[in-house]
PDB file of C-alpha atoms in Angstrom:
ATOM      1  CA  GLU A 522     150.769  72.457 -94.460  1.00 74.00           C
ATOM      2  CA  PRO A 523     148.846  69.761 -96.485  1.00 78.00           C
ATOM      3  CA  GLU A 524     147.232  66.563 -94.618  1.00 87.00           C
ATOM      4  CA  VAL A 525     144.841  63.949 -95.809  1.00 92.00           C
ATOM      5  CA  THR A 526     141.547  64.286 -93.454  1.00 93.00           C
ATOM      6  CA  GLN A 527     139.466  61.078 -92.537  1.00 95.00           C
ATOM      7  CA  THR A 528     135.530  61.885 -90.254  1.00 95.00           C
ATOM      8  CA  PRO A 529     134.687  59.922 -88.886  1.00 95.00           C
ATOM      9  CA  SER A 530     137.227  59.579 -86.469  1.00 94.00           C
ATOM     10  CA  HIS A 531     134.855  56.353 -84.847  1.00 96.00           C
ATOM     11  CA  GLN A 532     132.507  54.544 -85.977  1.00 97.00           C
ATOM     12  CA  VAL A 533     129.920  52.702 -83.530  1.00 97.00           C
ATOM     13  CA  THR A 534     127.967  50.091 -86.326  1.00 97.00           C
ATOM     14  CA  GLN A 535     125.580  46.838 -85.497  1.00 97.00           C
ATOM     15  CA  MET A 536     126.559  43.530 -87.706  1.00 97.00           C
ATOM     16  CA  GLY A 537     125.307  43.346 -91.243  1.00 97.00           C
ATOM     17  CA  GLN A 538     124.467  47.277 -91.127  1.00 97.00           C
ATOM     18  CA  GLU A 539     126.225  49.228 -94.367  1.00 97.00           C
ATOM     19  CA  VAL A 540     129.355  51.741 -92.992  1.00 98.00           C
ATOM     20  CA  ILE A 541     130.278  54.512 -95.981  1.00 97.00           C
ATOM     21  CA  LEU A 542     134.160  56.519 -94.372  1.00 97.00           C
ATOM     22  CA  ARG A 543     135.322  59.341 -95.866  1.00 97.00           C
ATOM     23  CA  CYS A 544     138.615  60.731 -97.078  1.00 96.00           C
ATOM     24  CA  VAL A 545     139.140  64.005 -98.237  1.00 95.00           C
ATOM     25  CA  PRO A 546     142.709  63.338 -99.656  1.00 93.00           C
ATOM     26  CA  ILE A 547     145.517  65.641-100.480  1.00 90.00           C
ATOM     27  CA  SER A 548     144.463  68.220-103.386  1.00 87.00           C
ATOM     28  CA  ASN A 549     146.787  67.941-106.134  1.00 85.00           C
ATOM     29  CA  HIS A 550     147.328  64.101-105.688  1.00 88.00           C
ATOM     30  CA  LEU A 551     146.839  61.517-107.847  1.00 87.00           C
ATOM     31  CA  TYR A 552     146.638  58.198-106.913  1.00 91.00           C
ATOM     32  CA  PHE A 553     144.875  57.135-103.186  1.00 93.00           C
ATOM     33  CA  TYR A 554     144.829  54.023-100.947  1.00 95.00           C
ATOM     34  CA  TRP A 555     143.010  52.556 -98.337  1.00 97.00           C
ATOM     35  CA  TYR A 556     144.576  50.252 -96.058  1.00 97.00           C
ATOM     36  CA  ARG A 557     143.295  49.040 -92.630  1.00 96.00           C
ATOM     37  CA  GLN A 558     145.227  48.209 -89.302  1.00 92.00           C
ATOM     38  CA  ILE A 559     143.223  45.445 -86.722  1.00 93.00           C
ATOM     39  CA  LEU A 560     144.636  46.789 -83.063  1.00 88.00           C
ATOM     40  CA  GLY A 561     146.851  44.888 -82.615  1.00 83.00           C
ATOM     41  CA  GLN A 562     148.467  43.855 -85.829  1.00 86.00           C
ATOM     42  CA  LYS A 563     150.497  45.178 -89.057  1.00 88.00           C
ATOM     43  CA  VAL A 564     149.028  47.784 -91.108  1.00 92.00           C
ATOM     44  CA  GLU A 565     147.724  46.134 -94.374  1.00 95.00           C
ATOM     45  CA  PHE A 566     147.343  47.425 -97.425  1.00 95.00           C
ATOM     46  CA  LEU A 567     143.339  46.956 -99.581  1.00 97.00           C
ATOM     47  CA  VAL A 568     142.795  49.231-102.372  1.00 96.00           C
ATOM     48  CA  SER A 569     144.065  51.981-104.365  1.00 94.00           C
ATOM     49  CA  PHE A 570     142.525  53.766-107.260  1.00 93.00           C
ATOM     50  CA  TYR A 571     144.264  55.341-110.388  1.00 90.00           C
ATOM     51  CA  ASN A 572     141.643  57.720-112.433  1.00 88.00           C
ATOM     52  CA  ASN A 573     138.494  57.021-111.314  1.00 89.00           C
ATOM     53  CA  GLU A 574     139.249  53.217-111.430  1.00 92.00           C
ATOM     54  CA  ILE A 575     140.503  50.116-108.754  1.00 94.00           C
ATOM     55  CA  SER A 576     144.303  49.915-109.803  1.00 91.00           C
ATOM     56  CA  GLU A 577     145.248  46.933-107.159  1.00 92.00           C
ATOM     57  CA  LYS A 578     143.075  45.420-104.403  1.00 94.00           C
ATOM     58  CA  SER A 579     144.204  42.163-101.431  1.00 94.00           C
ATOM     59  CA  GLU A 580     142.928  39.742-101.488  1.00 93.00           C
ATOM     60  CA  ILE A 581     140.845  41.474 -97.853  1.00 94.00           C
ATOM     61  CA  PHE A 582     138.803  43.649-100.886  1.00 95.00           C
ATOM     62  CA  ASP A 583     136.712  41.411-101.259  1.00 93.00           C
ATOM     63  CA  ASP A 584     132.069  41.845-102.354  1.00 94.00           C
ATOM     64  CA  GLN A 585     131.865  44.081 -99.346  1.00 95.00           C
ATOM     65  CA  PHE A 586     133.931  46.539-100.262  1.00 97.00           C
ATOM     66  CA  SER A 587     134.160  48.918-102.600  1.00 97.00           C
ATOM     67  CA  VAL A 588     135.460  52.543-103.412  1.00 96.00           C
ATOM     68  CA  GLU A 589     134.122  55.921-105.053  1.00 94.00           C
ATOM     69  CA  ARG A 590     135.438  58.813-105.528  1.00 91.00           C
ATOM     70  CA  PRO A 591     131.834  61.335-105.652  1.00 85.00           C
ATOM     71  CA  ASP A 592     132.819  64.910-106.532  1.00 86.00           C
ATOM     72  CA  GLY A 593     136.554  66.170-107.159  1.00 77.00           C
ATOM     73  CA  SER A 594     137.443  66.665-103.458  1.00 86.00           C
ATOM     74  CA  ASN A 595     136.320  63.208-101.578  1.00 93.00           C
ATOM     75  CA  PHE A 596     137.142  59.589-101.693  1.00 95.00           C
ATOM     76  CA  THR A 597     135.803  56.491 -99.475  1.00 96.00           C
ATOM     77  CA  LEU A 598     134.849  53.546 -98.676  1.00 97.00           C
ATOM     78  CA  LYS A 599     132.042  51.087 -98.525  1.00 97.00           C
ATOM     79  CA  ILE A 600     131.299  48.096 -96.202  1.00 97.00           C
ATOM     80  CA  ARG A 601     128.711  46.768 -97.739  1.00 96.00           C
ATOM     81  CA  SER A 602     127.401  43.974 -94.506  1.00 95.00           C
ATOM     82  CA  THR A 603     129.416  44.519 -91.526  1.00 97.00           C
ATOM     83  CA  LYS A 604     130.951  41.471 -89.985  1.00 96.00           C
ATOM     84  CA  LEU A 605     132.261  41.454 -86.597  1.00 96.00           C
ATOM     85  CA  GLU A 606     136.105  40.743 -88.000  1.00 95.00           C
ATOM     86  CA  ASP A 607     135.647  43.764 -89.745  1.00 97.00           C
ATOM     87  CA  SER A 608     136.331  46.081 -87.324  1.00 97.00           C
ATOM     88  CA  ALA A 609     139.738  48.001 -87.089  1.00 96.00           C
ATOM     89  CA  MET A 610     141.369  51.149 -87.701  1.00 94.00           C
ATOM     90  CA  TYR A 611     140.959  52.538 -91.651  1.00 97.00           C
ATOM     91  CA  PHE A 612     143.399  54.586 -92.982  1.00 96.00           C
ATOM     92  CA  CYS A 613     143.097  56.139 -95.859  1.00 96.00           C
ATOM     93  CA  ALA A 614     146.356  57.295 -98.387  1.00 94.00           C
ATOM     94  CA  SER A 615     147.102  59.549-100.795  1.00 92.00           C
ATOM     95  CA  ILE A 616     150.769  60.790-103.369  1.00 88.00           C
ATOM     96  CA  PRO A 617     151.333  63.112-105.838  1.00 80.00           C
ATOM     97  CA  SER A 618     151.936  60.686-108.719  1.00 68.00           C
ATOM     98  CA  THR A 619     155.095  58.405-106.436  1.00 62.00           C
ATOM     99  CA  ASP A 620     157.045  58.699-103.923  1.00 71.00           C
ATOM    100  CA  THR A 621     155.881  58.856-100.574  1.00 81.00           C
ATOM    101  CA  GLN A 622     152.063  58.371 -99.355  1.00 87.00           C
ATOM    102  CA  TYR A 623     150.345  60.683 -96.492  1.00 89.00           C
ATOM    103  CA  PHE A 624     148.688  59.183 -94.285  1.00 93.00           C
ATOM    104  CA  GLY A 625     145.095  59.799 -93.082  1.00 93.00           C
ATOM    105  CA  PRO A 626     144.647  59.891 -88.991  1.00 91.00           C
ATOM    106  CA  GLY A 627     142.894  57.275 -89.103  1.00 94.00           C
ATOM    107  CA  THR A 628     138.877  56.241 -88.583  1.00 96.00           C
ATOM    108  CA  ARG A 629     138.758  53.926 -86.533  1.00 95.00           C
ATOM    109  CA  LEU A 630     135.336  50.956 -87.375  1.00 97.00           C
ATOM    110  CA  THR A 631     133.715  48.957 -84.143  1.00 97.00           C
ATOM    111  CA  VAL A 632     131.398  46.273 -85.921  1.00 97.00           C
ATOM    112  CA  LEU A 633     129.149  44.906 -82.048  1.00 96.00           C
TER     113      LEU A 633
ATOM    114  CA  ALA B1005     156.370  39.284-103.560  1.00 73.00           C
ATOM    115  CA  GLN B1006     157.236  42.075-100.435  1.00 81.00           C
ATOM    116  CA  SER B1007     157.704  40.888 -96.923  1.00 89.00           C
ATOM    117  CA  VAL B1008     159.317  43.397 -94.298  1.00 93.00           C
ATOM    118  CA  THR B1009     160.034  41.487 -91.540  1.00 94.00           C
ATOM    119  CA  GLN B1010     160.758  43.550 -87.568  1.00 95.00           C
ATOM    120  CA  LEU B1011     162.705  41.675 -85.153  1.00 91.00           C
ATOM    121  CA  GLY B1012     160.999  42.307 -81.956  1.00 90.00           C
ATOM    122  CA  SER B1013     157.592  43.276 -81.086  1.00 92.00           C
ATOM    123  CA  HIS B1014     158.921  45.413 -77.846  1.00 95.00           C
ATOM    124  CA  VAL B1015     162.281  47.482 -77.158  1.00 97.00           C
ATOM    125  CA  SER B1016     162.463  49.465 -74.153  1.00 97.00           C
ATOM    126  CA  VAL B1017     165.278  51.734 -74.025  1.00 97.00           C
ATOM    127  CA  SER B1018     166.566  54.514 -70.825  1.00 97.00           C
ATOM    128  CA  GLU B1019     166.159  57.889 -71.498  1.00 97.00           C
ATOM    129  CA  GLY B1020     169.222  58.924 -73.529  1.00 97.00           C
ATOM    130  CA  ALA B1021     170.204  55.288 -74.075  1.00 97.00           C
ATOM    131  CA  LEU B1022     170.289  54.617 -78.192  1.00 97.00           C
ATOM    132  CA  VAL B1023     167.855  52.986 -79.736  1.00 97.00           C
ATOM    133  CA  LEU B1024     168.392  50.742 -82.162  1.00 97.00           C
ATOM    134  CA  LEU B1025     165.202  48.915 -84.624  1.00 98.00           C
ATOM    135  CA  ARG B1026     165.906  46.468 -86.692  1.00 97.00           C
ATOM    136  CA  CYS B1027     164.072  45.955 -90.582  1.00 96.00           C
ATOM    137  CA  ASN B1028     164.688  43.492 -92.631  1.00 96.00           C
ATOM    138  CA  TYR B1029     163.476  43.307 -96.466  1.00 93.00           C
ATOM    139  CA  SER B1030     162.430  40.879 -98.878  1.00 89.00           C
ATOM    140  CA  SER B1031     162.213  41.688-102.515  1.00 80.00           C
ATOM    141  CA  SER B1032     162.852  40.286-105.662  1.00 72.00           C
ATOM    142  CA  VAL B1033     164.108  44.033-106.847  1.00 75.00           C
ATOM    143  CA  PRO B1034     165.815  47.111-104.911  1.00 74.00           C
ATOM    144  CA  PRO B1035     163.016  48.859-102.910  1.00 84.00           C
ATOM    145  CA  TYR B1036     161.453  52.156-101.560  1.00 90.00           C
ATOM    146  CA  LEU B1037     162.195  52.231 -98.227  1.00 93.00           C
ATOM    147  CA  PHE B1038     160.553  53.592 -95.657  1.00 94.00           C
ATOM    148  CA  TRP B1039     160.019  53.977 -91.559  1.00 96.00           C
ATOM    149  CA  TYR B1040     156.748  55.173 -90.062  1.00 95.00           C
ATOM    150  CA  VAL B1041     155.763  56.097 -85.895  1.00 95.00           C
ATOM    151  CA  GLN B1042     152.420  56.024 -84.772  1.00 91.00           C
ATOM    152  CA  TYR B1043     151.895  57.362 -81.618  1.00 90.00           C
ATOM    153  CA  PRO B1044     148.949  56.227 -79.436  1.00 84.00           C
ATOM    154  CA  ASN B1045     145.239  57.206 -81.682  1.00 76.00           C
ATOM    155  CA  GLN B1046     147.259  58.527 -84.160  1.00 81.00           C
ATOM    156  CA  GLY B1047     147.968  57.796 -87.760  1.00 84.00           C
ATOM    157  CA  LEU B1048     150.878  57.729 -89.160  1.00 90.00           C
ATOM    158  CA  GLN B1049     153.921  59.297 -89.179  1.00 91.00           C
ATOM    159  CA  LEU B1050     156.254  59.390 -91.958  1.00 92.00           C
ATOM    160  CA  LEU B1051     160.236  59.291 -89.834  1.00 95.00           C
ATOM    161  CA  LEU B1052     162.129  58.954 -93.272  1.00 95.00           C
ATOM    162  CA  LYS B1053     162.480  57.342 -96.177  1.00 92.00           C
ATOM    163  CA  TYR B1054     165.348  55.872 -98.881  1.00 92.00           C
ATOM    164  CA  THR B1055     164.451  55.690-102.193  1.00 88.00           C
ATOM    165  CA  THR B1056     167.771  56.281-104.126  1.00 84.00           C
ATOM    166  CA  GLY B1057     170.998  58.043-103.758  1.00 85.00           C
ATOM    167  CA  ALA B1058     172.745  57.908-100.393  1.00 88.00           C
ATOM    168  CA  THR B1059     172.525  55.094 -98.285  1.00 90.00           C
ATOM    169  CA  LEU B1060     172.006  56.660 -95.225  1.00 95.00           C
ATOM    170  CA  VAL B1061     169.310  58.962 -94.788  1.00 96.00           C
ATOM    171  CA  LYS B1062     168.430  61.065 -91.740  1.00 96.00           C
ATOM    172  CA  GLY B1063     164.936  61.708 -90.512  1.00 95.00           C
ATOM    173  CA  ILE B1064     162.740  63.843 -88.532  1.00 93.00           C
ATOM    174  CA  ASN B1065     162.672  64.072 -84.204  1.00 93.00           C
ATOM    175  CA  GLY B1066     166.768  62.731 -84.368  1.00 96.00           C
ATOM    176  CA  PHE B1067     165.762  59.417 -85.956  1.00 97.00           C
ATOM    177  CA  GLU B1068     168.347  58.130 -88.882  1.00 97.00           C
ATOM    178  CA  ALA B1069     168.604  54.172 -90.710  1.00 97.00           C
ATOM    179  CA  GLU B1070     170.863  52.800 -92.862  1.00 95.00           C
ATOM    180  CA  PHE B1071     170.042  50.740 -95.947  1.00 94.00           C
ATOM    181  CA  LYS B1072     172.060  47.515 -97.113  1.00 93.00           C
ATOM    182  CA  LYS B1073     171.452  45.640-100.007  1.00 90.00           C
ATOM    183  CA  SER B1074     174.127  43.076 -99.129  1.00 90.00           C
ATOM    184  CA  GLU B1075     171.814  42.269 -95.831  1.00 92.00           C
ATOM    185  CA  THR B1076     168.119  43.391 -97.000  1.00 93.00           C
ATOM    186  CA  SER B1077     168.171  45.681 -93.496  1.00 95.00           C
ATOM    187  CA  PHE B1078     167.146  49.201 -93.121  1.00 96.00           C
ATOM    188  CA  HIS B1079     167.014  49.181 -90.032  1.00 97.00           C
ATOM    189  CA  LEU B1080     166.577  52.953 -87.487  1.00 98.00           C
ATOM    190  CA  THR B1081     168.003  54.451 -85.097  1.00 98.00           C
ATOM    191  CA  LYS B1082     168.428  57.260 -82.294  1.00 98.00           C
ATOM    192  CA  PRO B1083     171.785  58.597 -80.900  1.00 97.00           C
ATOM    193  CA  SER B1084     169.696  59.411 -77.439  1.00 97.00           C
ATOM    194  CA  ALA B1085     165.861  58.299 -76.448  1.00 97.00           C
ATOM    195  CA  HIS B1086     164.268  61.034 -74.827  1.00 96.00           C
ATOM    196  CA  MET B1087     160.519  59.662 -73.406  1.00 96.00           C
ATOM    197  CA  SER B1088     158.453  61.546 -76.402  1.00 95.00           C
ATOM    198  CA  ASP B1089     160.113  58.989 -78.484  1.00 97.00           C
ATOM    199  CA  ALA B1090     157.979  56.823 -77.337  1.00 96.00           C
ATOM    200  CA  ALA B1091     155.447  55.086 -80.071  1.00 96.00           C
ATOM    201  CA  GLU B1092     155.273  52.481 -82.442  1.00 94.00           C
ATOM    202  CA  TYR B1093     156.859  51.924 -85.286  1.00 96.00           C
ATOM    203  CA  PHE B1094     156.419  50.289 -88.708  1.00 96.00           C
ATOM    204  CA  CYS B1095     158.976  49.837 -91.322  1.00 96.00           C
ATOM    205  CA  ALA B1096     157.100  49.561 -94.949  1.00 94.00           C
ATOM    206  CA  VAL B1097     158.438  48.808 -98.161  1.00 92.00           C
ATOM    207  CA  ARG B1098     157.429  49.709-102.494  1.00 87.00           C
ATOM    208  CA  ASP B1099     158.502  49.159-105.344  1.00 75.00           C
ATOM    209  CA  THR B1100     159.651  51.190-107.261  1.00 71.00           C
ATOM    210  CA  GLY B1101     156.811  50.788-109.899  1.00 68.00           C
ATOM    211  CA  THR B1102     154.456  54.580-109.734  1.00 63.00           C
ATOM    212  CA  ALA B1103     151.825  54.081-106.866  1.00 70.00           C
ATOM    213  CA  SER B1104     152.537  50.732-106.052  1.00 81.00           C
ATOM    214  CA  LYS B1105     151.085  49.940-101.915  1.00 88.00           C
ATOM    215  CA  LEU B1106     153.500  49.922 -99.360  1.00 91.00           C
ATOM    216  CA  THR B1107     154.074  45.985 -97.397  1.00 92.00           C
ATOM    217  CA  PHE B1108     154.261  47.031 -93.408  1.00 94.00           C
ATOM    218  CA  GLY B1109     155.730  45.171 -90.463  1.00 94.00           C
ATOM    219  CA  THR B1110     154.600  43.839 -87.840  1.00 93.00           C
ATOM    220  CA  GLY B1111     155.722  46.392 -86.184  1.00 94.00           C
ATOM    221  CA  THR B1112     157.770  47.817 -82.752  1.00 96.00           C
ATOM    222  CA  ARG B1113     156.366  49.151 -79.441  1.00 96.00           C
ATOM    223  CA  LEU B1114     159.409  51.350 -78.222  1.00 97.00           C
ATOM    224  CA  GLN B1115     159.546  51.908 -74.251  1.00 97.00           C
ATOM    225  CA  VAL B1116     161.391  55.119 -73.044  1.00 97.00           C
ATOM    226  CA  THR B1117     162.411  54.408 -69.264  1.00 96.00           C
ATOM    227  CA  LEU B1118     163.821  57.012 -67.113  1.00 92.00           C
TER     228      LEU B1118
END
């Protein structure tokens, strides 16, 4: 069964550094999402992406964040200058058109 | 704006006992409703969903949930808990519009004891 994959599984970085989190959505899916989960808290929506542009973003998704689909398979989340509060699990999700979102296993980001 | 309330951040049941995890939603229009499960150090796995049609939906691992519009609820149940059911369970809601985002509840950690 096709799966959403994410790399790396764990990223440790210093405050102020740039990080890129990578996702490979399921191949025939059209809509892509990033969510995050701070330890012990609920999963929060960050951004959705369709047809090579952002379709919706949350208040969390400020100028420090950007998303890109650089080729036909990858979907990336970049954080330009990481803060301590960016430490979280980041989940990528995708859907074919409507209905169920399929989630990847997540990338745990630790900012020191 | 949509919101989801999960009553009880921690629920403990004995193996073989009924599991009941509560979820209430707030939405201006009838939404789509989901339950996801998260095992330790893993991602989110879909348990079941309600979109249209029958209000009692069955999912994986023996779980089911009933959409009750009058109560704005979507409680998750399983007749007999198993040790392997220990995990975090998230209720989520989304608009019926194309590809809308999910709004999650705060989650309920299910503990299963012998």
